[in-house]
Coordinates of C-alpha atoms and ligand atoms in Angstrom, one line a residue:
M1 CA 23.3 12.9 64.2
V2 CA 26.8 11.2 64.0
L3 CA 26.5 7.5 64.7
P4 CA 29.8 5.7 65.5
A5 CA 30.3 2.4 63.7
R6 CA 33.5 0.4 64.1
K7 CA 34.4 -1.6 61.0
T8 CA 36.4 -4.1 63.0
A9 CA 33.3 -5.0 64.9
I10 CA 31.5 -6.3 61.8
S11 CA 31.6 -9.6 60.0
L12 CA 29.6 -10.6 57.0
R13 CA 28.7 -14.2 56.1
N14 CA 26.5 -14.9 53.1
N15 CA 25.7 -11.2 53.0
S16 CA 24.4 -11.4 56.6
P17 CA 26.1 -9.1 59.1
S18 CA 26.9 -9.8 62.7
F19 CA 28.4 -7.4 65.2
T20 CA 30.8 -7.9 68.1
D21 CA 30.0 -4.4 69.5
K22 CA 26.5 -3.4 70.6
V23 CA 26.7 0.2 69.7
T24 CA 28.0 -0.5 66.1
G25 CA 25.2 -3.0 65.6
E26 CA 22.5 -0.7 66.9
N27 CA 23.6 2.3 64.9
I28 CA 23.8 0.4 61.6
E29 CA 20.4 -1.2 62.3
L30 CA 19.0 2.2 62.9
A31 CA 20.5 3.6 59.8
A32 CA 19.2 0.6 57.8
R33 CA 15.7 1.1 59.0
E34 CA 15.8 4.9 58.4
I35 CA 17.2 4.6 54.9
Q36 CA 14.2 2.6 53.8
K37 CA 11.9 5.5 54.6
P38 CA 11.0 7.6 51.6
G39 CA 12.9 10.8 51.5
T40 CA 15.5 9.7 54.2
V41 CA 19.2 9.8 53.4
V42 CA 22.2 8.6 55.4
A43 CA 25.9 9.3 54.9
F44 CA 28.1 6.2 55.3
P45 CA 31.8 5.4 54.9
T46 CA 33.2 3.4 51.9
E47 CA 36.8 2.5 51.2
T48 CA 37.0 5.3 48.7
V49 CA 35.1 8.3 50.1
Y50 CA 32.0 8.8 52.2
G51 CA 28.7 8.4 50.3
L52 CA 25.3 10.0 50.8
G53 CA 22.9 7.2 50.3
G54 CA 19.2 6.9 49.7
S55 CA 17.0 4.2 48.0
A56 CA 17.7 4.0 44.3
L57 CA 14.1 2.7 44.0
C58 CA 12.4 5.8 45.7
D59 CA 11.9 9.1 43.9
E60 CA 11.7 11.1 47.2
S61 CA 14.9 9.6 48.5
V62 CA 16.9 10.3 45.3
R63 CA 15.5 13.9 45.2
A64 CA 16.7 14.3 48.9
I65 CA 20.2 13.4 47.8
Y66 CA 20.4 15.9 45.0
T67 CA 18.9 18.6 47.3
A68 CA 21.2 18.0 50.2
K69 CA 24.3 18.1 48.0
N70 CA 22.9 20.9 45.8
R71 CA 23.9 18.7 42.9
P72 CA 22.7 19.3 39.3
A73 CA 20.2 16.5 38.4
D74 CA 21.8 15.7 35.1
N75 CA 24.8 14.1 36.8
P76 CA 23.9 10.4 37.4
L77 CA 24.4 8.6 40.7
I78 CA 26.2 5.3 41.4
V79 CA 24.1 2.5 42.9
H80 CA 25.7 0.5 45.7
V81 CA 25.0 -3.2 46.5
S82 CA 26.4 -5.6 49.0
S83 CA 26.2 -8.8 46.9
I84 CA 26.0 -9.9 43.3
E85 CA 22.7 -11.6 44.1
Q86 CA 21.3 -8.2 44.9
V87 CA 22.4 -6.9 41.5
E88 CA 20.6 -9.9 39.8
R89 CA 17.4 -9.7 42.0
L90 CA 17.0 -5.9 42.5
I91 CA 18.6 -4.2 39.5
L92 CA 18.8 -6.6 36.5
T93 CA 15.2 -7.9 37.0
K94 CA 15.0 -9.2 33.4
L95 CA 18.6 -10.3 32.5
H96 CA 19.3 -11.6 36.0
R97 CA 23.0 -11.7 35.0
I98 CA 25.8 -9.1 34.9
P99 CA 27.1 -9.0 31.2
Q100 CA 29.9 -11.4 30.7
V101 CA 32.3 -8.6 29.7
Y102 CA 32.6 -7.8 33.4
D103 CA 33.0 -11.3 34.7
K104 CA 36.8 -11.2 35.4
L105 CA 36.8 -7.6 36.7
V106 CA 33.9 -8.3 39.1
A107 CA 35.6 -11.5 40.3
K108 CA 38.9 -9.6 40.9
F109 CA 37.8 -6.2 42.2
W110 CA 34.4 -6.6 43.9
P111 CA 34.0 -5.7 46.7
G112 CA 36.2 -2.7 45.8
P113 CA 36.6 0.7 44.1
L114 CA 35.2 -0.3 40.6
T115 CA 31.9 0.9 39.2
I116 CA 30.5 -0.9 36.2
L117 CA 27.9 0.4 33.8
L118 CA 24.9 -2.0 33.4
P119 CA 22.1 -1.7 30.9
I120 CA 18.8 -0.1 32.0
E121 CA 16.2 -2.7 31.0
E122 CA 12.7 -1.9 29.9
G123 CA 10.6 -1.5 33.1
S124 CA 13.8 -1.2 35.2
P125 CA 13.1 -0.5 38.9
I126 CA 16.1 2.0 38.9
L127 CA 14.6 5.5 38.6
P128 CA 15.5 7.8 35.7
L129 CA 16.4 10.4 38.3
V130 CA 19.3 8.1 39.4
T131 CA 20.6 7.6 35.9
A132 CA 19.9 11.1 34.7
G133 CA 17.8 9.5 32.0
Q134 CA 20.7 7.6 30.5
N135 CA 20.3 4.0 29.3
T136 CA 22.9 2.7 31.7
V137 CA 23.3 2.6 35.5
G138 CA 26.6 2.6 37.4
V139 CA 26.8 -0.1 40.0
R140 CA 29.4 -1.0 42.6
M141 CA 30.0 -3.2 45.7
P142 CA 32.0 -1.2 48.2
D143 CA 34.7 -2.8 50.3
H144 CA 33.8 -1.3 53.7
P145 CA 32.1 -3.4 56.3
V146 CA 29.9 -0.5 57.5
A147 CA 28.6 0.1 53.9
R148 CA 28.1 -3.6 53.2
A149 CA 26.2 -4.1 56.5
L150 CA 24.0 -1.1 55.9
I151 CA 23.1 -2.3 52.4
A152 CA 22.7 -5.9 53.4
L153 CA 20.4 -5.1 56.3
S154 CA 18.2 -2.6 54.3
D155 CA 18.3 -5.0 51.3
T156 CA 18.0 -1.8 49.2
P157 CA 20.2 -0.7 46.3
L158 CA 21.6 2.6 47.5
A159 CA 22.1 5.5 45.1
A160 CA 25.1 7.3 46.7
P161 CA 27.2 10.1 45.4
S162 CA 30.2 11.3 47.4
A163 CA 28.8 13.0 50.6
N164 CA 30.3 16.5 50.0
A165 CA 28.5 19.6 49.0
S166 CA 28.7 19.9 45.2
T167 CA 32.0 21.3 44.0
R168 CA 33.8 20.6 47.3
P169 CA 36.5 18.0 47.8
S170 CA 35.0 14.5 48.5
P171 CA 34.9 13.6 52.2
T172 CA 37.2 11.0 53.6
L173 CA 36.3 11.5 57.2
A174 CA 32.9 11.8 58.9
D175 CA 33.9 15.4 60.0
H176 CA 34.1 16.4 56.4
V177 CA 30.5 15.3 55.8
L178 CA 29.4 17.1 58.9
H179 CA 31.2 20.3 57.7
D180 CA 29.4 20.3 54.4
L181 CA 26.0 18.8 55.2
E182 CA 25.3 19.5 58.9
G183 CA 21.6 20.3 59.3
K184 CA 20.8 19.0 55.8
I185 CA 20.9 15.3 56.5
P186 CA 19.7 13.3 59.6
Y187 CA 22.4 10.7 60.0
I188 CA 26.1 10.2 59.4
L189 CA 27.6 6.7 60.1
D190 CA 31.2 7.4 61.3
G191 CA 33.4 4.5 60.3
G192 CA 36.7 6.4 60.5
G193 CA 39.0 7.4 57.6
C194 CA 38.7 6.1 54.0
S195 CA 41.7 4.0 53.0
V196 CA 41.6 4.6 49.2
G197 CA 40.9 8.3 49.4
V198 CA 39.8 8.9 45.8
E199 CA 36.5 7.6 44.2
S200 CA 35.9 4.4 42.4
S201 CA 37.0 3.9 38.8
V202 CA 33.9 4.1 36.5
V203 CA 34.1 1.7 33.5
D204 CA 31.9 1.1 30.5
G205 CA 32.2 -2.4 29.2
L206 CA 29.1 -2.1 27.1
A207 CA 31.1 0.2 24.7
T208 CA 33.5 -1.2 22.1
P209 CA 36.3 -0.9 23.0
P210 CA 35.6 -0.6 26.7
M211 CA 36.2 2.7 28.3
L212 CA 37.6 4.0 31.6
L213 CA 35.3 6.9 32.1
R214 CA 36.7 8.1 35.5
P215 CA 40.0 6.9 36.8
G216 CA 39.9 5.9 40.5
G217 CA 40.8 3.2 42.9
V218 CA 41.4 0.6 40.2
T219 CA 44.1 1.5 37.7
A220 CA 43.9 1.4 33.9
E221 CA 46.8 -1.1 34.1
Q222 CA 44.9 -3.3 36.4
L223 CA 41.8 -3.3 34.1
S224 CA 44.0 -4.5 31.2
K225 CA 45.9 -7.0 33.3
Y226 CA 42.9 -8.7 34.9
G227 CA 39.8 -7.9 32.8
G228 CA 40.4 -10.4 30.0
A229 CA 40.5 -9.9 26.2
P230 CA 38.2 -6.9 25.7
W231 CA 40.0 -4.9 28.4
Q232 CA 43.4 -5.1 26.7
D233 CA 42.2 -2.2 24.5
V234 CA 40.5 -0.1 27.3
V235 CA 40.3 3.5 26.3
V236 CA 41.0 6.2 28.9
G237 CA 38.3 8.9 28.7
K238 CA 39.4 12.4 28.1
R239 CA 40.0 14.4 31.3
D240 CA 37.7 17.3 30.4
A241 CA 34.7 16.9 28.2
D242 CA 34.7 19.7 25.7
N243 CA 31.4 21.5 25.4
S244 CA 30.7 20.5 21.8
E245 CA 30.8 16.8 22.3
Q246 CA 28.3 14.6 24.1
V247 CA 29.3 14.1 27.6
R248 CA 29.8 10.4 28.5
T249 CA 30.3 11.0 32.2
P250 CA 28.4 14.1 32.9
G251 CA 30.3 14.7 36.2
M252 CA 33.3 15.6 34.0
K253 CA 31.9 18.9 32.9
Y254 CA 31.5 20.4 36.3
R255 CA 33.9 22.2 38.6
H256 CA 35.0 19.8 41.2
Y257 CA 37.1 19.1 44.3
S258 CA 37.6 22.8 45.0
P259 CA 38.9 24.0 48.3
T260 CA 38.4 27.7 49.0
A261 CA 42.1 28.2 48.4
K262 CA 43.3 28.4 44.9
V263 CA 45.2 25.4 43.6
A264 CA 48.2 25.7 41.3
L265 CA 49.5 22.4 39.9
F266 CA 53.1 21.9 38.9
V267 CA 54.2 19.3 36.4
N268 CA 57.6 18.4 35.0
C269 CA 59.2 20.9 37.4
G270 CA 62.0 18.7 39.0
D271 CA 62.7 19.9 42.5
G272 CA 60.4 22.8 42.0
K273 CA 62.9 25.5 43.1
K274 CA 62.9 27.6 39.9
A275 CA 59.2 27.1 39.0
V276 CA 57.8 27.8 42.4
S277 CA 59.9 30.9 43.1
T278 CA 59.1 32.3 39.7
F279 CA 55.4 31.6 40.1
L280 CA 55.2 33.2 43.6
K281 CA 56.7 36.4 42.2
S282 CA 53.5 36.8 40.2
T283 CA 51.0 36.3 43.0
T284 CA 49.9 38.2 46.0
A285 CA 48.7 35.3 48.2
A286 CA 49.1 36.0 51.9
K287 CA 49.3 32.4 53.1
V288 CA 50.8 29.7 50.8
A289 CA 50.8 25.9 51.2
L290 CA 53.3 23.6 49.5
F291 CA 51.9 20.1 48.9
R292 CA 55.1 18.0 48.4
S293 CA 55.5 14.4 47.2
T294 CA 59.0 13.0 46.4
Q295 CA 60.8 15.5 44.2
F296 CA 60.0 19.0 45.5
A297 CA 62.4 20.5 48.0
A298 CA 61.1 21.9 51.3
S299 CA 59.9 25.5 51.1
Q300 CA 62.8 26.6 53.4
E301 CA 65.3 25.0 51.0
M302 CA 63.5 26.8 48.1
G303 CA 63.7 30.1 50.0
V304 CA 59.9 30.6 49.6
P305 CA 57.5 31.5 52.4
A306 CA 55.1 28.6 52.6
C307 CA 53.8 25.8 55.0
D308 CA 54.8 22.3 53.9
Y309 CA 52.2 19.5 53.7
E310 CA 53.4 16.0 53.0
L311 CA 51.2 14.4 50.3
G312 CA 52.9 11.1 50.5
A313 CA 55.7 9.3 48.7
T314 CA 53.7 7.1 46.3
P315 CA 50.7 7.9 44.2
A316 CA 48.5 5.6 46.4
A317 CA 49.6 7.5 49.5
M318 CA 48.9 10.8 47.7
A319 CA 45.4 9.5 46.8
E320 CA 44.7 8.6 50.4
S321 CA 45.7 12.1 51.7
L322 CA 44.8 14.5 48.9
F323 CA 41.2 15.4 49.7
R324 CA 41.9 15.5 53.5
L325 CA 44.8 17.9 53.0
L326 CA 42.9 20.2 50.6
R327 CA 40.3 20.6 53.4
Q328 CA 43.0 20.9 56.0
A329 CA 44.6 23.8 54.0
D330 CA 41.2 25.6 54.1
D331 CA 40.9 25.1 57.8
D332 CA 44.4 26.6 58.2
G333 CA 43.4 29.7 56.3
V334 CA 45.6 29.1 53.3
D335 CA 44.9 31.2 50.2
L336 CA 47.1 29.4 47.7
I337 CA 48.1 25.7 47.4
L338 CA 51.1 24.8 45.2
V339 CA 51.0 21.1 44.4
E340 CA 53.7 18.8 43.1
G341 CA 52.2 16.7 40.3
V342 CA 53.1 13.1 39.6
E343 CA 53.3 10.9 36.5
E344 CA 49.9 9.9 35.1
T345 CA 50.5 6.1 35.4
G346 CA 49.0 3.6 37.9
D347 CA 47.3 5.4 40.8
G348 CA 48.9 8.7 39.5
L349 CA 46.2 8.9 36.8
A350 CA 43.4 9.2 39.3
V351 CA 45.4 11.7 41.5
M352 CA 46.2 13.9 38.5
N353 CA 42.7 13.8 37.3
R354 CA 41.4 15.2 40.6
L355 CA 44.3 17.7 40.7
H356 CA 43.6 19.0 37.2
K357 CA 40.0 19.5 38.1
A358 CA 40.8 21.3 41.4
A359 CA 43.5 23.6 39.8
Y360 CA 42.9 27.1 38.4
T361 CA 46.3 26.9 36.7
V362 CA 48.9 24.3 35.6
I363 CA 52.5 25.2 35.4
D364 CA 54.3 22.8 33.0
G365 CA 58.1 22.9 33.3
L366 CA 58.3 21.8 29.7
G367 CA 55.9 24.4 28.4
D368 CA 53.8 27.4 29.2
A369 CA 51.3 27.9 32.0
T370 CA 47.7 27.0 31.0
S371 CA 44.5 28.0 32.8
Ligands
TXA401 O1 33.8 5.9 45.1 C1 32.8 6.3 44.6 O2 32.4 6.0 43.4 C2 31.9 7.2 45.5 C3 31.4 6.3 46.7 C4 30.5 7.0 47.5 O3 30.9 5.1 46.2 N1 30.8 7.7 44.8 C5 31.0 8.7 43.9 O4 29.8 9.2 43.3 O5 32.1 9.2 43.6 P1 29.7 10.5 42.5 O6 28.3 10.7 42.3 O7 30.4 11.6 43.3 O8 30.4 10.2 41.1 C6 29.8 9.4 40.2 C7 30.4 9.5 38.9 C8 30.1 10.8 38.2 O9 31.2 11.3 37.5 C9 29.0 10.3 37.2 O10 28.8 11.1 36.1 C10 29.4 8.9 36.9 O11 30.0 8.4 38.1 N2 28.3 8.0 36.5 C11 27.4 7.5 37.3 N3 26.5 6.8 36.6 C12 26.9 6.9 35.3 C13 26.3 6.4 34.0 N4 25.2 5.7 33.9 N5 27.0 6.7 32.9 C14 28.2 7.5 32.9 N6 28.7 7.9 34.1 C15 28.0 7.7 35.2
MG402 MG1 31.5 13.3 43.8

């Protein structure tokens, strides 16, 4: 069931929500009651992507998440809170304090698209199924009134991966969730489009030096600028974990973000004219989409048969539109998507991370194609 929830109708004071619109209030209250029942999951909007939430303290609920998504159980889930007080009371039941290394980042970026790894204490209420047996748990406070109100009212830390079927692009609209999970989950809170469009940045401040395990809504530059001394040396995790090394973020070893259409990523290709027409000569795709940003010429100008999709003129705009357009291309019956890459700085790092994972081939204007 899709439950409309208007984010502009919600205000939160001292982690206590109030609603100016009756339907929004009733729907979030219903979802908050349901999500506390063992085995019940609810999809909800965040500022990054839609999440599929269940109680991080209940085995049946966490199992229901993995089952609905068809997700391998060795890929840990992020736990969502609506206040720091909840972290201290419900997650860090012994320490009662978030490690100091995160103080400045939490002050600057919470609520927001930043997930921090916290230690799993002895006797931790967070289930091993949530952490995939690791000795850390990823925690974040989303910056979306619907998510915050749901978590505040249920007073439950919510384990929530992105609400897509495993391997599909993450959902940035309630419709995307419905498309992937209809019939598999009872409720979807529809709070409109997600403004960030890529997932949160996952950081490990317990390691020395600290690591950015997954680039996302907070950039590496922002971590260094605002995190304080330890974060000056933040190490950006490798894009693809190679099979021989221990995988720090298990999510990195799986196929991800894949539309049905094949994705070819172009980097260092200028206006794209030469690289795109050469590449198209070697393919037999019937329907081709061209995802343009700022440098690529329109397909007509290139003289190639393709439909143009505007990704956006800045990396942040590209992040906001990317997953939506990948799904749109599928709906439009596209077989092959040609994407103009961007520089891997600022928000470009997260965008390129997702594009590299979605792509079956990368055409580098400065070198050879790699698969
Ligand atoms: O923006 C987001 O983070 C969204 C919304 C719903 O909050 N959630 C999300 O969850 O993207 P998911 O499950 O699709 O991705 C979680 C990522 C995975 O790559 C996982 O391996 C990593 O976070 N992760 C979670 N807990 C971890 C841990 N304890 N150690 C290392 N990596 C962890
Ligand atoms: Mg995901």
